[in-house]
Amino acid sequence: MSNAADATPTISKSARTRERILDAAAHVLSRKGYAGTRLVDVAAHAGLQAPAIYYHFGSRDELIEEVMWVGAARVHAHVIDELEALPAGTTPLDRILAAVEGHLRYELLISDYTTASIRNANQVPEGIRAKAAAEEAAYARLWRDLFTAAQDAGQLRADLDLAVSRMLLLGAMNWAAEWWNPRHRTLEDLVSATQDLVRHGMSPDPR
């Protein structure tokens, strides 16, 4: 006779399988793009038979939609964690610089999800983008608040257009997923150069 204790391993196994499918889909999507992502390739990378995917996701687009959302949500959560770990009294400008490093490291080293989300933002149909777009808007508000705090503290130029500057910075960081090659530039070099864009291009007193 089954009971709640017996059901727990089944639920846990199902959750683990779902996560394996998502991990595999993120890997394939980040490399092959929306048009080139096939469920048979996702299943092979996950070590499953393709029909098993339909137990967890109703369609290829439903799976891709979830990957896109997870990519946006996880980089957002990672940058929040990095900011919350900063010492009390960290200046608003240094909080921006920490967010730059957190975003680039997560995008380029940690998460296939974020790379998949960034690379396919303009490839997937609008309906698939909606869920991820809402998360991206929340992430953009985080950066808006960082920029506003730094300008209010006199650490960004008073004449700086915050909206344009923020979008340019995020766009530049996201584009790094397309061109950055660790054989040519270390991640530390990339982080430093991006932080210098903020220090020397946006600050009234470059340091």
Coordinates of C-alpha atoms in Angstrom, one line a residue:
M1 CA 0.0 0.0 0.0
S2 CA 1.5 3.3 -1.0
N3 CA 1.8 6.3 1.4
A4 CA 3.2 9.9 1.3
A5 CA 6.7 8.6 2.1
D6 CA 6.5 6.2 -0.9
A7 CA 5.4 9.1 -3.1
T8 CA 8.4 11.4 -2.3
P9 CA 11.1 9.5 -4.3
T10 CA 8.7 9.4 -7.4
I11 CA 8.2 13.2 -7.2
S12 CA 11.9 13.8 -6.6
K13 CA 12.9 11.6 -9.5
S14 CA 10.4 13.4 -11.8
A15 CA 11.8 16.8 -10.7
R16 CA 15.3 15.6 -11.4
T17 CA 14.4 14.3 -14.8
R18 CA 12.7 17.6 -15.7
E19 CA 15.8 19.5 -14.6
R20 CA 17.9 17.2 -16.8
I21 CA 15.7 18.0 -19.8
L22 CA 15.9 21.7 -19.1
D23 CA 19.7 21.6 -18.7
A24 CA 20.0 19.7 -22.0
A25 CA 17.7 22.0 -23.8
A26 CA 19.7 25.0 -22.6
H27 CA 22.9 23.4 -23.8
V28 CA 21.4 22.7 -27.3
L29 CA 19.6 26.0 -27.6
S30 CA 22.7 28.0 -26.6
R31 CA 24.7 26.3 -29.4
K32 CA 22.2 25.6 -32.2
G33 CA 19.7 28.3 -31.8
Y34 CA 15.9 28.2 -32.0
A35 CA 15.6 26.9 -35.5
G36 CA 18.3 24.2 -35.0
T37 CA 17.1 22.9 -31.6
R38 CA 15.5 19.4 -32.1
L39 CA 13.9 17.4 -29.3
V40 CA 15.9 14.4 -30.4
D41 CA 19.1 16.3 -29.7
V42 CA 17.8 17.5 -26.4
A43 CA 16.9 13.9 -25.4
A44 CA 20.2 12.5 -26.5
H45 CA 22.1 15.1 -24.4
A46 CA 19.8 14.3 -21.4
G47 CA 20.3 10.6 -21.8
L48 CA 16.6 10.0 -22.5
Q49 CA 14.3 8.9 -25.2
A50 CA 12.6 11.8 -27.0
P51 CA 9.1 10.7 -26.1
A52 CA 10.0 11.1 -22.4
I53 CA 10.2 14.9 -22.9
Y54 CA 6.5 15.1 -23.5
Y55 CA 5.8 13.8 -20.0
H56 CA 7.2 17.1 -18.7
F57 CA 6.6 19.5 -21.6
G58 CA 3.8 19.6 -24.1
S59 CA 5.8 20.8 -27.0
R60 CA 9.2 21.9 -28.2
D61 CA 8.2 25.6 -27.9
E62 CA 6.9 25.1 -24.3
L63 CA 10.3 23.6 -23.4
I64 CA 12.2 26.5 -25.1
E65 CA 9.9 29.0 -23.4
E66 CA 10.9 27.6 -20.0
V67 CA 14.6 27.7 -20.9
M68 CA 14.3 31.3 -21.9
W69 CA 12.6 32.3 -18.7
V70 CA 15.0 30.3 -16.5
G71 CA 17.9 32.1 -18.3
A72 CA 16.5 35.5 -17.5
A73 CA 15.4 34.6 -14.0
R74 CA 18.7 33.0 -12.9
V75 CA 21.0 35.8 -14.0
H76 CA 18.7 38.2 -12.2
A77 CA 18.8 36.2 -9.0
H78 CA 22.6 35.8 -9.3
V79 CA 23.2 39.5 -9.6
I80 CA 20.9 40.1 -6.6
D81 CA 22.9 37.6 -4.5
E82 CA 26.1 39.3 -5.5
L83 CA 24.8 42.7 -4.5
E84 CA 23.4 41.4 -1.2
A85 CA 26.8 39.9 -0.4
L86 CA 28.6 43.3 -0.6
P87 CA 29.7 44.9 2.6
A88 CA 27.5 47.6 4.2
G89 CA 28.6 51.0 2.9
T90 CA 29.6 49.8 -0.5
T91 CA 29.2 52.9 -2.8
P92 CA 26.5 53.0 -5.5
L93 CA 29.2 53.1 -8.2
D94 CA 30.9 50.0 -6.7
R95 CA 27.6 48.3 -6.6
I96 CA 27.3 48.8 -10.4
L97 CA 30.8 47.5 -10.9
A98 CA 29.9 44.4 -8.8
A99 CA 26.7 43.9 -10.9
V100 CA 28.8 44.1 -14.1
E101 CA 31.1 41.3 -12.9
G102 CA 28.2 39.2 -11.6
H103 CA 26.4 39.5 -14.9
L104 CA 29.4 38.6 -17.1
R105 CA 30.6 35.7 -15.0
Y106 CA 27.1 34.2 -14.9
E107 CA 26.5 34.7 -18.5
L108 CA 29.8 33.4 -19.8
L109 CA 31.0 30.8 -17.3
I110 CA 28.1 29.5 -15.2
S111 CA 24.9 29.2 -17.2
D112 CA 23.9 27.8 -20.6
Y113 CA 20.4 29.0 -19.7
T114 CA 21.4 32.7 -19.8
T115 CA 23.5 32.3 -23.0
A116 CA 20.6 30.5 -24.6
S117 CA 18.2 33.2 -23.5
I118 CA 20.4 36.1 -24.8
R119 CA 21.3 34.4 -28.1
N120 CA 17.8 33.5 -29.0
A121 CA 15.9 36.6 -27.8
N122 CA 15.4 37.8 -31.4
Q123 CA 14.9 34.3 -32.9
V124 CA 11.9 32.9 -31.0
P125 CA 8.3 33.8 -31.8
E126 CA 6.8 36.6 -29.8
G127 CA 4.6 34.3 -27.8
I128 CA 7.5 32.4 -26.5
R129 CA 9.3 35.6 -25.5
A130 CA 6.5 36.9 -23.2
K131 CA 7.4 35.1 -20.0
A132 CA 11.1 35.8 -20.3
A133 CA 10.4 39.4 -21.3
A134 CA 8.6 40.0 -18.1
E135 CA 11.6 38.7 -16.1
E136 CA 13.9 40.8 -18.2
A137 CA 11.9 43.9 -17.4
A138 CA 12.3 43.2 -13.7
Y139 CA 16.0 42.8 -14.2
A140 CA 16.2 46.1 -16.1
R141 CA 14.5 47.8 -13.2
L142 CA 17.3 46.5 -10.9
W143 CA 19.8 48.1 -13.2
R144 CA 17.7 51.3 -13.4
D145 CA 17.8 51.6 -9.6
L146 CA 21.5 51.0 -9.5
F147 CA 22.1 53.8 -12.0
T148 CA 19.7 56.1 -10.3
A149 CA 21.3 55.6 -6.9
A150 CA 24.8 56.3 -8.4
Q151 CA 23.7 59.4 -10.1
D152 CA 21.9 60.7 -7.0
A153 CA 25.1 60.2 -5.1
G154 CA 27.1 62.2 -7.7
Q155 CA 29.0 59.1 -8.9
L156 CA 27.6 59.3 -12.4
R157 CA 27.5 62.4 -14.5
A158 CA 24.5 64.6 -13.9
D159 CA 23.9 65.0 -17.6
L160 CA 24.0 61.2 -18.3
D161 CA 21.0 59.7 -19.9
L162 CA 20.4 56.8 -17.5
A163 CA 18.0 54.9 -19.7
V164 CA 20.3 54.9 -22.8
S165 CA 23.5 54.3 -20.8
R166 CA 21.9 51.4 -19.0
M167 CA 20.6 49.8 -22.2
L168 CA 24.0 50.3 -23.9
L169 CA 25.8 48.6 -21.0
L170 CA 23.5 45.6 -20.8
G171 CA 23.5 45.3 -24.6
A172 CA 27.3 45.3 -24.7
M173 CA 27.5 42.7 -21.9
N174 CA 24.9 40.4 -23.6
W175 CA 26.7 40.7 -26.9
A176 CA 29.8 39.3 -25.3
A177 CA 28.2 35.9 -25.5
E178 CA 28.6 36.0 -29.3
W179 CA 32.2 37.1 -29.6
W180 CA 34.1 36.5 -26.3
N181 CA 36.8 33.8 -26.7
P182 CA 38.7 32.9 -23.5
R183 CA 41.7 31.9 -25.7
H184 CA 42.1 35.6 -26.7
R185 CA 40.9 37.5 -23.6
T186 CA 40.5 36.3 -20.1
L187 CA 37.2 36.8 -18.4
E188 CA 39.0 39.1 -15.9
D189 CA 40.2 41.3 -18.8
L190 CA 36.6 41.5 -20.1
V191 CA 35.2 42.4 -16.7
S192 CA 37.9 45.0 -16.1
A193 CA 37.3 46.6 -19.5
T194 CA 33.6 46.7 -19.0
Q195 CA 33.9 48.2 -15.6
D196 CA 36.3 50.8 -17.1
L197 CA 33.4 51.8 -19.5
V198 CA 31.4 52.8 -16.4
R199 CA 34.3 54.4 -14.5
H200 CA 35.7 56.5 -17.4
G201 CA 32.7 56.9 -19.6
M202 CA 29.9 57.6 -17.0
S203 CA 31.6 58.9 -13.9
P204 CA 32.3 62.6 -13.4
D205 CA 35.5 61.7 -11.6
P206 CA 37.1 58.7 -13.3
R207 CA 39.2 56.6 -11.0

